[in-house]
Amino acid sequence: MNEKTGTFPEPALRLEEISKSLGGRLILDAVSLDLRKGERKVLIGPSGAGKSTLLQCVNCLVLPDRGRIFLKGEELDQSDNRALRLFRRRVGMIFQDFNLFDHLTALGNVGIALQKVRGLPKAEAESRAVEELARVGLEGKASMYPAELSGGQKQRVAIARALAMDPEVILLDEPTSALDPELAGEVLTVIRDLADGGMTMLMATHQMDFALALADEILFMEQGRIIEQGVPSLLLAPGSGTRTLDFCSRLALGAEGRI
Amino acid sequence: MMDWPFYLDSVFPALNRGLGVSLQLIVPSALLGLAGGVLLGSLRVFGSPRLRRAGDMYTAVLRGVPLVIQLFILYYVLPKIGLYLDGFSAAVLGFILCSAAYHSEYVRGAFLSIRQGQLKAAQALGFSPLQSIRFILLPQAMRLALPGCGNEIVYLIKYSSLAYMTTCVELTGEAKVLASRHWRYTEIFLAAGLYYLCLTSLASFILHKIEARAHIPGFGRQK
Ligand SMILES: Nc1ncnc2c1ncn2[C@@H]1O[C@H](COP(=O)(O)OP(=O)(O)O)[C@@H](O)[C@H]1O
Ligand SMILES: [Mg+2]
């Protein structure tokens, strides 16, 4: 088990007052957060709270209107496209709907960025891709195309693809919510292995039991703001009266449905 | 009955000569037209708003004006502003400009039908916009556009006969000249038609081979 917040000295990722409006509406309202090396934080909150937008603001897939982003203490210059690309290489991203490259095999999906972005020779990129596929338990599927893989396998390829870039932080946006429960399990196992390996993670999820087992801290988001945060055992203590507890118990009752 | 000597001595040599010219028209027009169409289609999707508008306008004009008129403009009107093209060049240029417009429609549609999340995934891995287009989107778009572009090339083979309008004597031109010299329209035009049929069949065959080679399991059927 991982020690709790406070024992991670090194800052990995820091967001300061990130704001974003979309379609004339304020979607993120001055959100700040800190992630230290090896730390795992889980974003929860109702659908539409802004979790996906926040995650995509971290690596500027959605450009924040305001706010500062730091990786290992260095501030990212959001207006410098080259700096942005270098930054994105260091921050892995896992999407809810996998977003595999449809024209490439599992091996190609994992290898292409190694070749084209990191500039590895083809053979080296391939052997690294083979390794990463093995790490997520897909050594036998290297030559399969996305359409030939199950949802769980697709998401594991996506994880291997992110890991191959040796990211310092991984962002996961509801990595299992597009999956049937029996397929979600295999993805959760991979994510748990990653966590055990000391990966720094920021993850949005509705999988509460998993979040509890994994999270050093829970961030509860609503209407573009983090309104509660803390270690799971405190936020979710029976009778604590937190919004988080209320949300989670409704989630458990299925009131929120699959989001 | 078949008048073999007539075919062997007059028809085939003339039509073969015409076929040679037709091929010289078709092959560069097909290749450059496709290349131009890919470029134009990409610009119409990824270009700045101004470029996009210009590309859309170009396409609308070239699709909206009969090709014969375009060829006449290249051949008869350009000289008035000091640009002289011989019949062959005017025809090739006209074919390239026109088929690029049609190809660009297929390419544009293909780009727009690719799942957008893949672009985000590429960006998130550190691809530049140009790299994302080159390595992720274009290979998919080309596969999706291939059937449409293939049809366009088959059309090109047929409308290459319009080169006759710029006094470039290709397959149709040779047939016409020969037919009016010998007053034997039926045999000669039937033979010319067969020549075109062979060309389009050959092109379809090659295009199917390419499609089969480019095929990816499950790709292009979903969505
Ligand atoms: N491109 C966009 N234009 C306008 N509104 C958007 C856009 N993207 C997201 N939103 C809105 O932003 C809010 C937050 O969305 P999102 O970050 O996806 O929430 P979550 O991931 O927590 O469900 C939602 O109300 C959504 O409708
Ligand atoms: Mg979301």
Short mmCIF file of C-alpha atoms and ligand atoms in Angstrom, two decimals:
data_model
loop_
_atom_site.label_atom_id
_atom_site.label_comp_id
_atom_site.label_asym_id
_atom_site.label_seq_id
_atom_site.Cartn_x
_atom_site.Cartn_y
_atom_site.Cartn_z
CA MET A 1 0.00 0.00 0.00
CA ASN A 2 1.05 3.43 -0.84
CA GLU A 3 1.78 6.02 1.78
CA LYS A 4 -0.57 8.93 1.85
CA THR A 5 -0.14 12.49 0.74
CA GLY A 6 2.72 14.34 2.29
CA THR A 7 5.32 11.70 1.62
CA PHE A 8 5.82 12.73 -1.99
CA PRO A 9 8.41 15.46 -1.92
CA GLU A 10 8.95 16.01 -5.62
CA PRO A 11 6.34 18.06 -7.52
CA ALA A 12 5.41 16.40 -10.78
CA LEU A 13 2.48 18.40 -12.10
CA ARG A 14 0.97 21.62 -10.93
CA LEU A 15 -2.04 23.50 -12.25
CA GLU A 16 -2.68 27.03 -11.12
CA GLU A 17 -6.06 28.65 -11.54
CA ILE A 18 -6.99 27.03 -14.86
CA SER A 19 -10.07 28.60 -16.39
CA LYS A 20 -11.82 27.74 -19.60
CA SER A 21 -15.00 28.90 -21.26
CA LEU A 22 -16.64 26.98 -24.06
CA GLY A 23 -19.61 28.15 -26.05
CA GLY A 24 -19.91 31.21 -23.80
CA ARG A 25 -20.14 29.11 -20.64
CA LEU A 26 -17.52 28.91 -17.94
CA ILE A 27 -16.55 25.23 -17.88
CA LEU A 28 -13.50 25.44 -15.62
CA ASP A 29 -13.40 28.06 -12.92
CA ALA A 30 -9.87 28.69 -11.63
CA VAL A 31 -9.02 25.06 -10.92
CA SER A 32 -5.72 24.41 -9.14
CA LEU A 33 -4.13 21.13 -8.27
CA ASP A 34 -0.82 19.61 -7.35
CA LEU A 35 0.43 16.16 -8.16
CA ARG A 36 3.65 14.91 -6.69
CA LYS A 37 5.82 12.21 -8.14
CA GLY A 38 4.18 8.83 -7.65
CA GLU A 39 0.98 10.35 -6.39
CA ARG A 40 -2.45 9.21 -7.62
CA LYS A 41 -5.37 11.55 -7.60
CA VAL A 42 -8.85 10.68 -8.75
CA LEU A 43 -11.34 13.15 -10.17
CA ILE A 44 -14.95 12.38 -9.52
CA GLY A 45 -18.11 14.34 -10.02
CA PRO A 46 -21.29 14.40 -12.04
CA SER A 47 -21.32 14.30 -15.81
CA GLY A 48 -20.66 17.74 -17.21
CA ALA A 49 -18.65 18.83 -14.18
CA GLY A 50 -15.65 19.56 -16.38
CA LYS A 51 -13.44 16.55 -15.64
CA SER A 52 -12.63 15.78 -19.27
CA THR A 53 -12.05 19.43 -20.05
CA LEU A 54 -9.68 19.73 -17.09
CA LEU A 55 -7.69 16.67 -18.13
CA GLN A 56 -7.44 17.98 -21.68
CA CYS A 57 -6.34 21.37 -20.41
CA VAL A 58 -3.42 19.73 -18.63
CA ASN A 59 -1.68 18.94 -21.91
CA CYS A 60 -3.39 21.75 -23.77
CA LEU A 61 -5.46 19.57 -26.06
CA VAL A 62 -7.93 22.16 -24.92
CA LEU A 63 -6.09 25.43 -24.50
CA PRO A 64 -6.93 27.08 -21.17
CA ASP A 65 -8.11 30.68 -21.31
CA ARG A 66 -6.16 31.45 -18.17
CA GLY A 67 -3.94 29.68 -15.71
CA ARG A 68 -0.48 28.21 -15.47
CA ILE A 69 0.80 24.67 -15.90
CA PHE A 70 4.04 23.35 -14.42
CA LEU A 71 5.80 20.06 -15.00
CA LYS A 72 8.58 19.31 -12.52
CA GLY A 73 8.60 22.93 -11.54
CA GLU A 74 9.09 24.27 -15.06
CA GLU A 75 6.28 26.36 -16.41
CA LEU A 76 4.84 25.41 -19.78
CA ASP A 77 4.75 28.19 -22.33
CA GLN A 78 1.29 27.50 -23.75
CA SER A 79 1.85 29.71 -26.76
CA ASP A 80 4.96 27.85 -27.91
CA ASN A 81 3.88 24.97 -30.15
CA ARG A 82 7.25 23.24 -29.97
CA ALA A 83 7.27 23.41 -26.20
CA LEU A 84 3.73 22.05 -26.20
CA ARG A 85 4.75 19.05 -28.26
CA LEU A 86 7.69 18.30 -25.99
CA PHE A 87 5.42 18.68 -22.97
CA ARG A 88 2.82 16.31 -24.41
CA ARG A 89 5.46 13.64 -24.94
CA ARG A 90 6.06 13.70 -21.20
CA VAL A 91 2.36 13.47 -20.27
CA GLY A 92 0.50 10.32 -21.28
CA MET A 93 -3.20 10.47 -22.01
CA ILE A 94 -5.80 7.70 -21.96
CA PHE A 95 -9.21 8.47 -23.44
CA GLN A 96 -12.59 7.08 -22.61
CA ASP A 97 -13.11 5.82 -26.16
CA PHE A 98 -9.52 4.63 -26.69
CA ASN A 99 -8.85 6.61 -29.85
CA LEU A 100 -6.63 3.98 -31.39
CA PHE A 101 -5.36 4.70 -34.88
CA ASP A 102 -7.73 2.62 -37.00
CA HIS A 103 -5.33 1.94 -39.86
CA LEU A 104 -2.52 0.55 -37.71
CA THR A 105 -2.08 -2.79 -35.97
CA ALA A 106 -1.68 -2.92 -32.20
CA LEU A 107 2.06 -2.92 -32.80
CA GLY A 108 1.81 0.04 -35.18
CA ASN A 109 -0.32 1.98 -32.73
CA VAL A 110 2.28 1.62 -30.03
CA GLY A 111 5.26 2.08 -32.33
CA ILE A 112 4.32 4.99 -34.52
CA ALA A 113 4.95 7.80 -32.05
CA LEU A 114 8.24 6.18 -31.06
CA GLN A 115 9.28 6.43 -34.69
CA LYS A 116 7.76 9.68 -35.79
CA VAL A 117 7.84 11.70 -32.58
CA ARG A 118 10.80 10.31 -30.70
CA GLY A 119 12.69 9.44 -33.87
CA LEU A 120 13.65 5.87 -32.96
CA PRO A 121 14.70 3.63 -35.85
CA LYS A 122 11.93 1.29 -37.01
CA ALA A 123 13.41 -1.89 -35.53
CA GLU A 124 14.01 -0.29 -32.18
CA ALA A 125 10.51 1.21 -32.10
CA GLU A 126 9.07 -2.19 -32.89
CA SER A 127 10.93 -4.06 -30.21
CA ARG A 128 9.94 -1.44 -27.68
CA ALA A 129 6.33 -1.71 -28.85
CA VAL A 130 6.46 -5.48 -28.43
CA GLU A 131 7.69 -4.99 -24.87
CA GLU A 132 4.93 -2.55 -24.05
CA LEU A 133 2.26 -4.81 -25.48
CA ALA A 134 3.59 -7.64 -23.33
CA ARG A 135 3.41 -5.38 -20.32
CA VAL A 136 -0.35 -4.99 -20.80
CA GLY A 137 -0.78 -8.70 -21.55
CA LEU A 138 -1.26 -8.41 -25.31
CA GLU A 139 1.85 -10.11 -26.66
CA GLY A 140 -0.31 -12.31 -28.87
CA LYS A 141 -2.26 -9.44 -30.44
CA ALA A 142 0.53 -7.39 -32.01
CA SER A 143 -0.67 -7.91 -35.57
CA MET A 144 -4.36 -7.29 -34.88
CA TYR A 145 -6.12 -4.17 -36.11
CA PRO A 146 -8.32 -2.13 -33.76
CA ALA A 147 -11.51 -3.47 -35.34
CA GLU A 148 -10.37 -6.98 -34.44
CA LEU A 149 -9.83 -6.21 -30.76
CA SER A 150 -12.31 -6.15 -27.89
CA GLY A 151 -12.89 -2.89 -26.05
CA GLY A 152 -10.72 -3.98 -23.16
CA GLN A 153 -7.92 -4.94 -25.50
CA LYS A 154 -8.19 -1.63 -27.31
CA GLN A 155 -7.85 0.28 -24.09
CA ARG A 156 -4.83 -1.81 -23.11
CA VAL A 157 -3.22 -1.02 -26.47
CA ALA A 158 -3.94 2.65 -25.78
CA ILE A 159 -2.23 2.33 -22.40
CA ALA A 160 0.76 0.59 -23.97
CA ARG A 161 0.92 3.37 -26.56
CA ALA A 162 1.06 6.00 -23.84
CA LEU A 163 3.58 4.08 -21.74
CA ALA A 164 5.93 3.59 -24.66
CA MET A 165 6.65 7.32 -24.58
CA ASP A 166 7.98 7.00 -21.00
CA PRO A 167 5.61 9.63 -19.64
CA GLU A 168 6.23 11.25 -16.28
CA VAL A 169 2.51 11.64 -15.61
CA ILE A 170 -0.48 9.77 -16.99
CA LEU A 171 -3.92 11.31 -17.38
CA LEU A 172 -6.81 8.88 -17.61
CA ASP A 173 -10.27 10.03 -18.62
CA GLU A 174 -12.79 7.42 -17.48
CA PRO A 175 -10.69 4.63 -18.97
CA THR A 176 -13.28 1.94 -18.31
CA SER A 177 -16.62 3.65 -18.70
CA ALA A 178 -17.02 2.62 -22.34
CA LEU A 179 -16.46 -1.01 -21.35
CA ASP A 180 -18.71 -3.81 -20.15
CA PRO A 181 -17.95 -4.73 -16.54
CA GLU A 182 -16.23 -7.98 -17.47
CA LEU A 183 -13.89 -6.12 -19.84
CA ALA A 184 -13.30 -3.25 -17.44
CA GLY A 185 -11.58 -5.67 -15.06
CA GLU A 186 -8.66 -6.39 -17.36
CA VAL A 187 -8.06 -2.68 -17.87
CA LEU A 188 -8.28 -1.93 -14.16
CA THR A 189 -5.70 -4.65 -13.51
CA VAL A 190 -3.30 -2.95 -15.90
CA ILE A 191 -3.88 0.43 -14.29
CA ARG A 192 -3.35 -1.05 -10.85
CA ASP A 193 -0.04 -2.54 -12.01
CA LEU A 194 0.97 0.88 -13.24
CA ALA A 195 0.10 2.42 -9.92
CA ASP A 196 2.08 -0.23 -8.10
CA GLY A 197 4.99 0.63 -10.35
CA GLY A 198 4.91 4.16 -8.96
CA MET A 199 3.34 5.98 -11.93
CA THR A 200 2.04 9.47 -11.24
CA MET A 201 -1.62 9.56 -12.23
CA LEU A 202 -4.58 11.82 -12.54
CA MET A 203 -7.70 9.87 -13.33
CA ALA A 204 -11.34 10.68 -13.83
CA THR A 205 -13.54 7.70 -13.03
CA HIS A 206 -16.92 6.59 -11.85
CA GLN A 207 -15.54 3.29 -10.65
CA MET A 208 -15.68 4.16 -6.97
CA ASP A 209 -14.34 0.95 -5.44
CA PHE A 210 -11.38 1.19 -7.74
CA ALA A 211 -10.87 4.87 -6.99
CA LEU A 212 -10.87 4.13 -3.29
CA ALA A 213 -8.31 1.38 -3.58
CA LEU A 214 -6.03 3.48 -5.74
CA ALA A 215 -6.39 7.12 -4.82
CA ASP A 216 -4.09 9.03 -2.53
CA GLU A 217 -6.57 11.83 -2.81
CA ILE A 218 -10.02 12.33 -4.23
CA LEU A 219 -10.93 15.56 -5.99
CA PHE A 220 -14.64 16.14 -6.18
CA MET A 221 -15.63 18.39 -9.07
CA GLU A 222 -18.87 20.17 -9.75
CA GLN A 223 -19.68 22.97 -12.16
CA GLY A 224 -16.07 23.52 -13.12
CA ARG A 225 -14.67 23.70 -9.62
CA ILE A 226 -13.01 21.30 -7.24
CA ILE A 227 -15.35 21.70 -4.31
CA GLU A 228 -13.98 19.00 -2.04
CA GLN A 229 -10.69 17.17 -1.80
CA GLY A 230 -8.98 14.88 0.62
CA VAL A 231 -7.93 11.33 1.36
CA PRO A 232 -10.69 8.85 0.57
CA SER A 233 -11.01 7.57 4.10
CA LEU A 234 -11.87 11.05 5.39
CA LEU A 235 -14.00 12.29 2.49
CA LEU A 236 -16.02 9.11 2.47
CA ALA A 237 -16.20 8.44 6.18
CA PRO A 238 -19.76 7.45 7.09
CA GLY A 239 -21.54 10.45 8.47
CA SER A 240 -18.92 12.89 7.20
CA GLY A 241 -21.71 14.72 5.38
CA THR A 242 -19.53 15.57 2.40
CA ARG A 243 -20.88 16.18 -1.12
CA THR A 244 -18.48 13.45 -2.17
CA LEU A 245 -20.08 10.91 0.12
CA ASP A 246 -23.53 11.95 -1.03
CA PHE A 247 -22.51 11.63 -4.68
CA CYS A 248 -20.88 8.26 -4.15
CA SER A 249 -23.81 6.77 -2.32
CA ARG A 250 -26.15 7.92 -5.08
CA LEU A 251 -23.71 6.47 -7.60
CA ALA A 252 -23.82 3.18 -5.71
CA LEU A 253 -27.60 3.22 -5.88
CA GLY A 254 -27.36 3.75 -9.61
CA ALA A 255 -29.08 7.12 -9.41
CA GLU A 256 -26.41 8.68 -11.60
CA GLY A 257 -26.49 5.79 -14.01
CA ARG A 258 -23.58 5.08 -16.29
CA ILE A 259 -22.09 8.40 -17.20
CA MET B 1 -18.86 -10.15 -92.37
CA MET B 2 -15.65 -8.93 -90.82
CA ASP B 3 -13.47 -7.15 -93.31
CA TRP B 4 -10.18 -8.18 -91.70
CA PRO B 5 -7.82 -6.49 -94.16
CA PHE B 6 -9.63 -3.21 -93.57
CA TYR B 7 -9.23 -3.58 -89.80
CA LEU B 8 -5.63 -4.71 -89.95
CA ASP B 9 -4.45 -2.17 -92.49
CA SER B 10 -6.47 0.89 -91.57
CA VAL B 11 -8.45 0.71 -88.36
CA PHE B 12 -6.04 -0.83 -85.87
CA PRO B 13 -2.99 1.20 -86.83
CA ALA B 14 -4.94 4.44 -86.58
CA LEU B 15 -6.68 3.51 -83.35
CA ASN B 16 -3.42 2.26 -81.84
CA ARG B 17 -1.83 5.58 -82.68
CA GLY B 18 -4.79 7.30 -81.03
CA LEU B 19 -4.56 5.00 -78.05
CA GLY B 20 -0.94 6.04 -77.58
CA VAL B 21 -1.93 9.69 -77.49
CA SER B 22 -4.85 8.93 -75.18
CA LEU B 23 -2.54 7.18 -72.76
CA GLN B 24 -0.18 10.14 -72.83
CA LEU B 25 -3.16 12.30 -71.89
CA ILE B 26 -4.64 10.00 -69.29
CA VAL B 27 -1.67 8.82 -67.27
CA PRO B 28 -0.23 12.21 -66.28
CA SER B 29 -3.73 13.64 -65.84
CA ALA B 30 -4.70 10.81 -63.52
CA LEU B 31 -1.54 11.00 -61.42
CA LEU B 32 -1.27 14.78 -61.19
CA GLY B 33 -5.03 15.16 -60.87
CA LEU B 34 -5.05 12.79 -57.92
CA ALA B 35 -2.04 14.48 -56.31
CA GLY B 36 -3.68 17.85 -56.83
CA GLY B 37 -6.95 16.53 -55.43
CA VAL B 38 -5.26 15.23 -52.28
CA LEU B 39 -3.56 18.58 -51.78
CA LEU B 40 -6.72 20.54 -52.53
CA GLY B 41 -8.86 18.25 -50.37
CA SER B 42 -6.42 18.61 -47.46
CA LEU B 43 -6.40 22.38 -47.84
CA ARG B 44 -10.17 22.45 -47.86
CA VAL B 45 -10.21 20.66 -44.51
CA PHE B 46 -7.10 21.87 -42.70
CA GLY B 47 -6.33 25.17 -44.39
CA SER B 48 -6.90 28.60 -42.91
CA PRO B 49 -10.47 29.84 -43.36
CA ARG B 50 -9.36 31.93 -46.33
CA LEU B 51 -7.65 28.99 -48.03
CA ARG B 52 -10.61 26.78 -47.32
CA ARG B 53 -12.97 29.27 -48.91
CA ALA B 54 -10.73 29.62 -51.94
CA GLY B 55 -10.56 25.82 -52.29
CA ASP B 56 -14.32 25.47 -52.00
CA MET B 57 -14.83 28.15 -54.60
CA TYR B 58 -12.33 26.61 -57.01
CA THR B 59 -14.07 23.26 -56.66
CA ALA B 60 -17.53 24.73 -57.13
CA VAL B 61 -16.47 26.51 -60.32
CA LEU B 62 -14.67 23.52 -61.84
CA ARG B 63 -17.51 21.18 -61.04
CA GLY B 64 -20.11 23.65 -62.23
CA VAL B 65 -18.70 24.50 -65.66
CA PRO B 66 -18.74 21.88 -68.43
CA LEU B 67 -15.31 20.49 -69.10
CA VAL B 68 -15.58 21.36 -72.78
CA ILE B 69 -15.94 25.02 -71.89
CA GLN B 70 -12.93 24.78 -69.58
CA LEU B 71 -10.89 23.26 -72.38
CA PHE B 72 -12.02 25.97 -74.80
CA ILE B 73 -11.01 28.60 -72.29
CA LEU B 74 -7.56 27.07 -71.87
CA TYR B 75 -7.09 26.64 -75.60
CA TYR B 76 -8.81 29.65 -77.15
CA VAL B 77 -9.03 32.28 -74.43
CA LEU B 78 -5.66 32.04 -72.69
CA PRO B 79 -3.78 33.04 -75.85
CA LYS B 80 -5.65 36.37 -75.68
CA ILE B 81 -3.72 37.09 -72.50
CA GLY B 82 -0.50 35.84 -74.00
CA LEU B 83 -0.55 32.25 -72.74
CA TYR B 84 -0.20 29.82 -75.62
CA LEU B 85 -0.85 26.13 -75.02
CA ASP B 86 -0.84 23.53 -77.74
CA GLY B 87 -3.88 21.26 -77.94
CA PHE B 88 -2.26 18.45 -76.02
CA SER B 89 -1.04 20.64 -73.15
CA ALA B 90 -4.34 22.46 -72.91
CA ALA B 91 -6.15 19.13 -72.65
CA VAL B 92 -3.81 17.69 -70.01
CA LEU B 93 -3.93 20.87 -67.97
CA GLY B 94 -7.72 20.98 -68.22
CA PHE B 95 -8.03 17.35 -67.15
CA ILE B 96 -5.69 17.85 -64.20
CA LEU B 97 -7.47 20.97 -62.97
CA CYS B 98 -10.88 19.38 -63.34
CA SER B 99 -10.16 15.96 -61.88
CA ALA B 100 -8.31 17.58 -58.95
CA ALA B 101 -11.56 19.33 -58.10
CA TYR B 102 -13.50 16.06 -58.19
CA HIS B 103 -10.85 14.10 -56.27
CA SER B 104 -10.78 16.82 -53.64
CA GLU B 105 -14.45 16.18 -52.94
CA TYR B 106 -13.77 12.55 -52.12
CA VAL B 107 -10.65 13.36 -50.12
CA ARG B 108 -12.41 16.06 -48.17
CA GLY B 109 -15.35 13.81 -47.35
CA ALA B 110 -12.96 11.07 -46.27
CA PHE B 111 -11.05 13.38 -43.93
CA LEU B 112 -14.28 14.56 -42.37
CA SER B 113 -15.50 11.04 -41.73
CA ILE B 114 -12.44 9.97 -39.73
CA ARG B 115 -13.09 9.71 -36.01
CA GLN B 116 -11.84 12.97 -34.53
CA GLY B 117 -10.55 11.42 -31.33
CA GLN B 118 -7.61 10.04 -33.26
CA LEU B 119 -6.35 13.53 -33.93
CA LYS B 120 -6.45 14.25 -30.21
CA ALA B 121 -4.64 11.00 -29.49
CA ALA B 122 -1.92 11.91 -31.98
CA GLN B 123 -1.55 15.38 -30.53
CA ALA B 124 -1.41 13.94 -27.04
CA LEU B 125 1.53 11.80 -28.12
CA GLY B 126 3.39 14.85 -29.35
CA PHE B 127 2.65 14.72 -33.08
CA SER B 128 2.70 18.09 -34.82
CA PRO B 129 -0.43 18.96 -36.80
CA LEU B 130 1.36 18.20 -40.05
CA GLN B 131 2.63 14.85 -38.74
CA SER B 132 -0.86 13.93 -37.56
CA ILE B 133 -2.22 14.59 -41.01
CA ARG B 134 0.62 12.81 -42.77
CA PHE B 135 0.86 9.68 -40.62
CA ILE B 136 -2.56 9.26 -39.07
CA LEU B 137 -5.28 10.99 -41.06
CA LEU B 138 -4.05 10.84 -44.65
CA PRO B 139 -3.49 7.05 -44.75
CA GLN B 140 -7.04 6.58 -43.52
CA ALA B 141 -8.53 9.26 -45.74
CA MET B 142 -6.88 7.77 -48.83
CA ARG B 143 -8.31 4.36 -48.08
CA LEU B 144 -11.77 5.83 -47.58
CA ALA B 145 -11.50 7.98 -50.72
CA LEU B 146 -10.06 5.25 -52.91
CA PRO B 147 -13.35 3.94 -54.38
CA GLY B 148 -14.49 7.46 -55.27
CA CYS B 149 -11.14 8.51 -56.66
CA GLY B 150 -10.97 5.27 -58.62
CA ASN B 151 -14.30 6.07 -60.26
CA GLU B 152 -13.04 9.51 -61.09
CA ILE B 153 -10.06 7.99 -62.89
CA VAL B 154 -12.39 5.74 -64.88
CA TYR B 155 -14.42 8.83 -65.82
CA LEU B 156 -11.21 10.57 -66.82
CA ILE B 157 -10.44 7.79 -69.27
CA LYS B 158 -13.78 8.45 -70.90
CA TYR B 159 -13.73 12.24 -70.83
CA SER B 160 -10.19 12.25 -72.18
CA SER B 161 -11.98 11.94 -75.54
CA LEU B 162 -12.79 15.63 -75.14
CA ALA B 163 -9.16 16.39 -75.98
CA TYR B 164 -10.42 16.12 -79.52
CA MET B 165 -12.01 19.55 -78.90
CA THR B 166 -8.61 21.18 -78.55
CA THR B 167 -7.51 19.60 -81.84
CA CYS B 168 -5.49 16.99 -80.01
CA VAL B 169 -6.10 13.85 -82.06
CA GLU B 170 -6.33 10.94 -79.69
CA LEU B 171 -8.36 7.74 -79.84
CA THR B 172 -11.72 9.37 -80.54
CA GLY B 173 -10.13 11.85 -82.92
CA GLU B 174 -8.44 9.14 -84.96
CA ALA B 175 -11.70 7.23 -85.10
CA LYS B 176 -13.61 10.27 -86.30
CA VAL B 177 -11.03 11.12 -88.98
CA LEU B 178 -10.90 7.54 -90.16
CA ALA B 179 -14.66 7.12 -90.16
CA SER B 180 -15.30 10.18 -92.23
CA ARG B 181 -12.53 9.23 -94.65
CA HIS B 182 -13.94 5.72 -95.23
CA TRP B 183 -17.60 6.31 -94.50
CA ARG B 184 -17.61 3.29 -92.22
CA TYR B 185 -18.87 4.70 -88.95
CA THR B 186 -20.28 1.51 -87.45
CA GLU B 187 -17.16 -0.65 -87.49
CA ILE B 188 -14.79 2.13 -86.56
CA PHE B 189 -16.75 3.54 -83.66
CA LEU B 190 -17.55 0.07 -82.37
CA ALA B 191 -13.84 -0.67 -82.41
CA ALA B 192 -13.03 2.63 -80.69
CA GLY B 193 -15.67 1.87 -78.08
CA LEU B 194 -14.04 -1.48 -77.45
CA TYR B 195 -10.68 0.21 -77.00
CA TYR B 196 -12.15 2.46 -74.31
CA LEU B 197 -13.90 -0.47 -72.69
CA CYS B 198 -10.59 -2.31 -72.46
CA LEU B 199 -8.94 0.75 -70.94
CA THR B 200 -11.62 1.29 -68.32
CA SER B 201 -11.72 -2.42 -67.50
CA LEU B 202 -7.97 -2.49 -67.07
CA ALA B 203 -8.12 0.59 -64.86
CA SER B 204 -10.90 -0.91 -62.74
CA PHE B 205 -8.91 -4.10 -62.38
CA ILE B 206 -5.79 -2.23 -61.24
CA LEU B 207 -7.82 -0.07 -58.86
CA HIS B 208 -9.42 -3.12 -57.30
CA LYS B 209 -5.99 -4.65 -56.83
CA ILE B 210 -4.85 -1.49 -55.07
CA GLU B 211 -7.97 -1.45 -52.90
CA ALA B 212 -7.41 -5.07 -51.96
CA ARG B 213 -3.78 -4.39 -51.07
CA ALA B 214 -4.70 -1.38 -48.98
CA HIS B 215 -7.50 -3.21 -47.22
CA ILE B 216 -7.42 -3.25 -43.44
CA PRO B 217 -9.65 -5.66 -41.53
CA GLY B 218 -12.72 -3.86 -40.24
CA PHE B 219 -11.58 -0.47 -41.49
CA GLY B 220 -14.03 1.72 -43.36
CA ARG B 221 -17.03 -0.41 -42.54
CA GLN B 222 -17.64 0.89 -39.03
CA LYS B 223 -19.32 4.27 -38.78
N1 LIG C 1 -16.57 22.07 -27.29
C1 LIG C 1 -17.47 22.41 -26.35
N2 LIG C 1 -18.30 23.47 -26.57
C2 LIG C 1 -19.22 23.81 -25.65
N3 LIG C 1 -19.38 23.20 -24.48
C3 LIG C 1 -18.60 22.14 -24.22
C4 LIG C 1 -17.61 21.70 -25.13
N4 LIG C 1 -16.98 20.63 -24.59
C5 LIG C 1 -17.56 20.43 -23.39
N5 LIG C 1 -18.53 21.33 -23.17
C6 LIG C 1 -19.36 21.43 -21.96
O1 LIG C 1 -18.49 21.52 -20.88
C7 LIG C 1 -19.06 20.89 -19.75
C8 LIG C 1 -18.03 19.97 -19.14
O2 LIG C 1 -17.80 18.89 -20.02
P1 LIG C 1 -16.79 17.73 -19.65
O3 LIG C 1 -15.47 18.32 -19.34
O4 LIG C 1 -16.85 16.76 -20.74
O5 LIG C 1 -17.44 17.15 -18.32
P2 LIG C 1 -17.22 15.73 -17.64
O6 LIG C 1 -16.04 15.07 -18.27
O7 LIG C 1 -17.02 16.03 -16.20
O8 LIG C 1 -18.47 14.96 -17.87
C9 LIG C 1 -20.29 20.17 -20.24
O9 LIG C 1 -21.41 20.93 -19.82
C10 LIG C 1 -20.18 20.20 -21.72
O10 LIG C 1 -21.44 20.30 -22.32
MG MG C 2 -15.93 13.30 -19.33
#
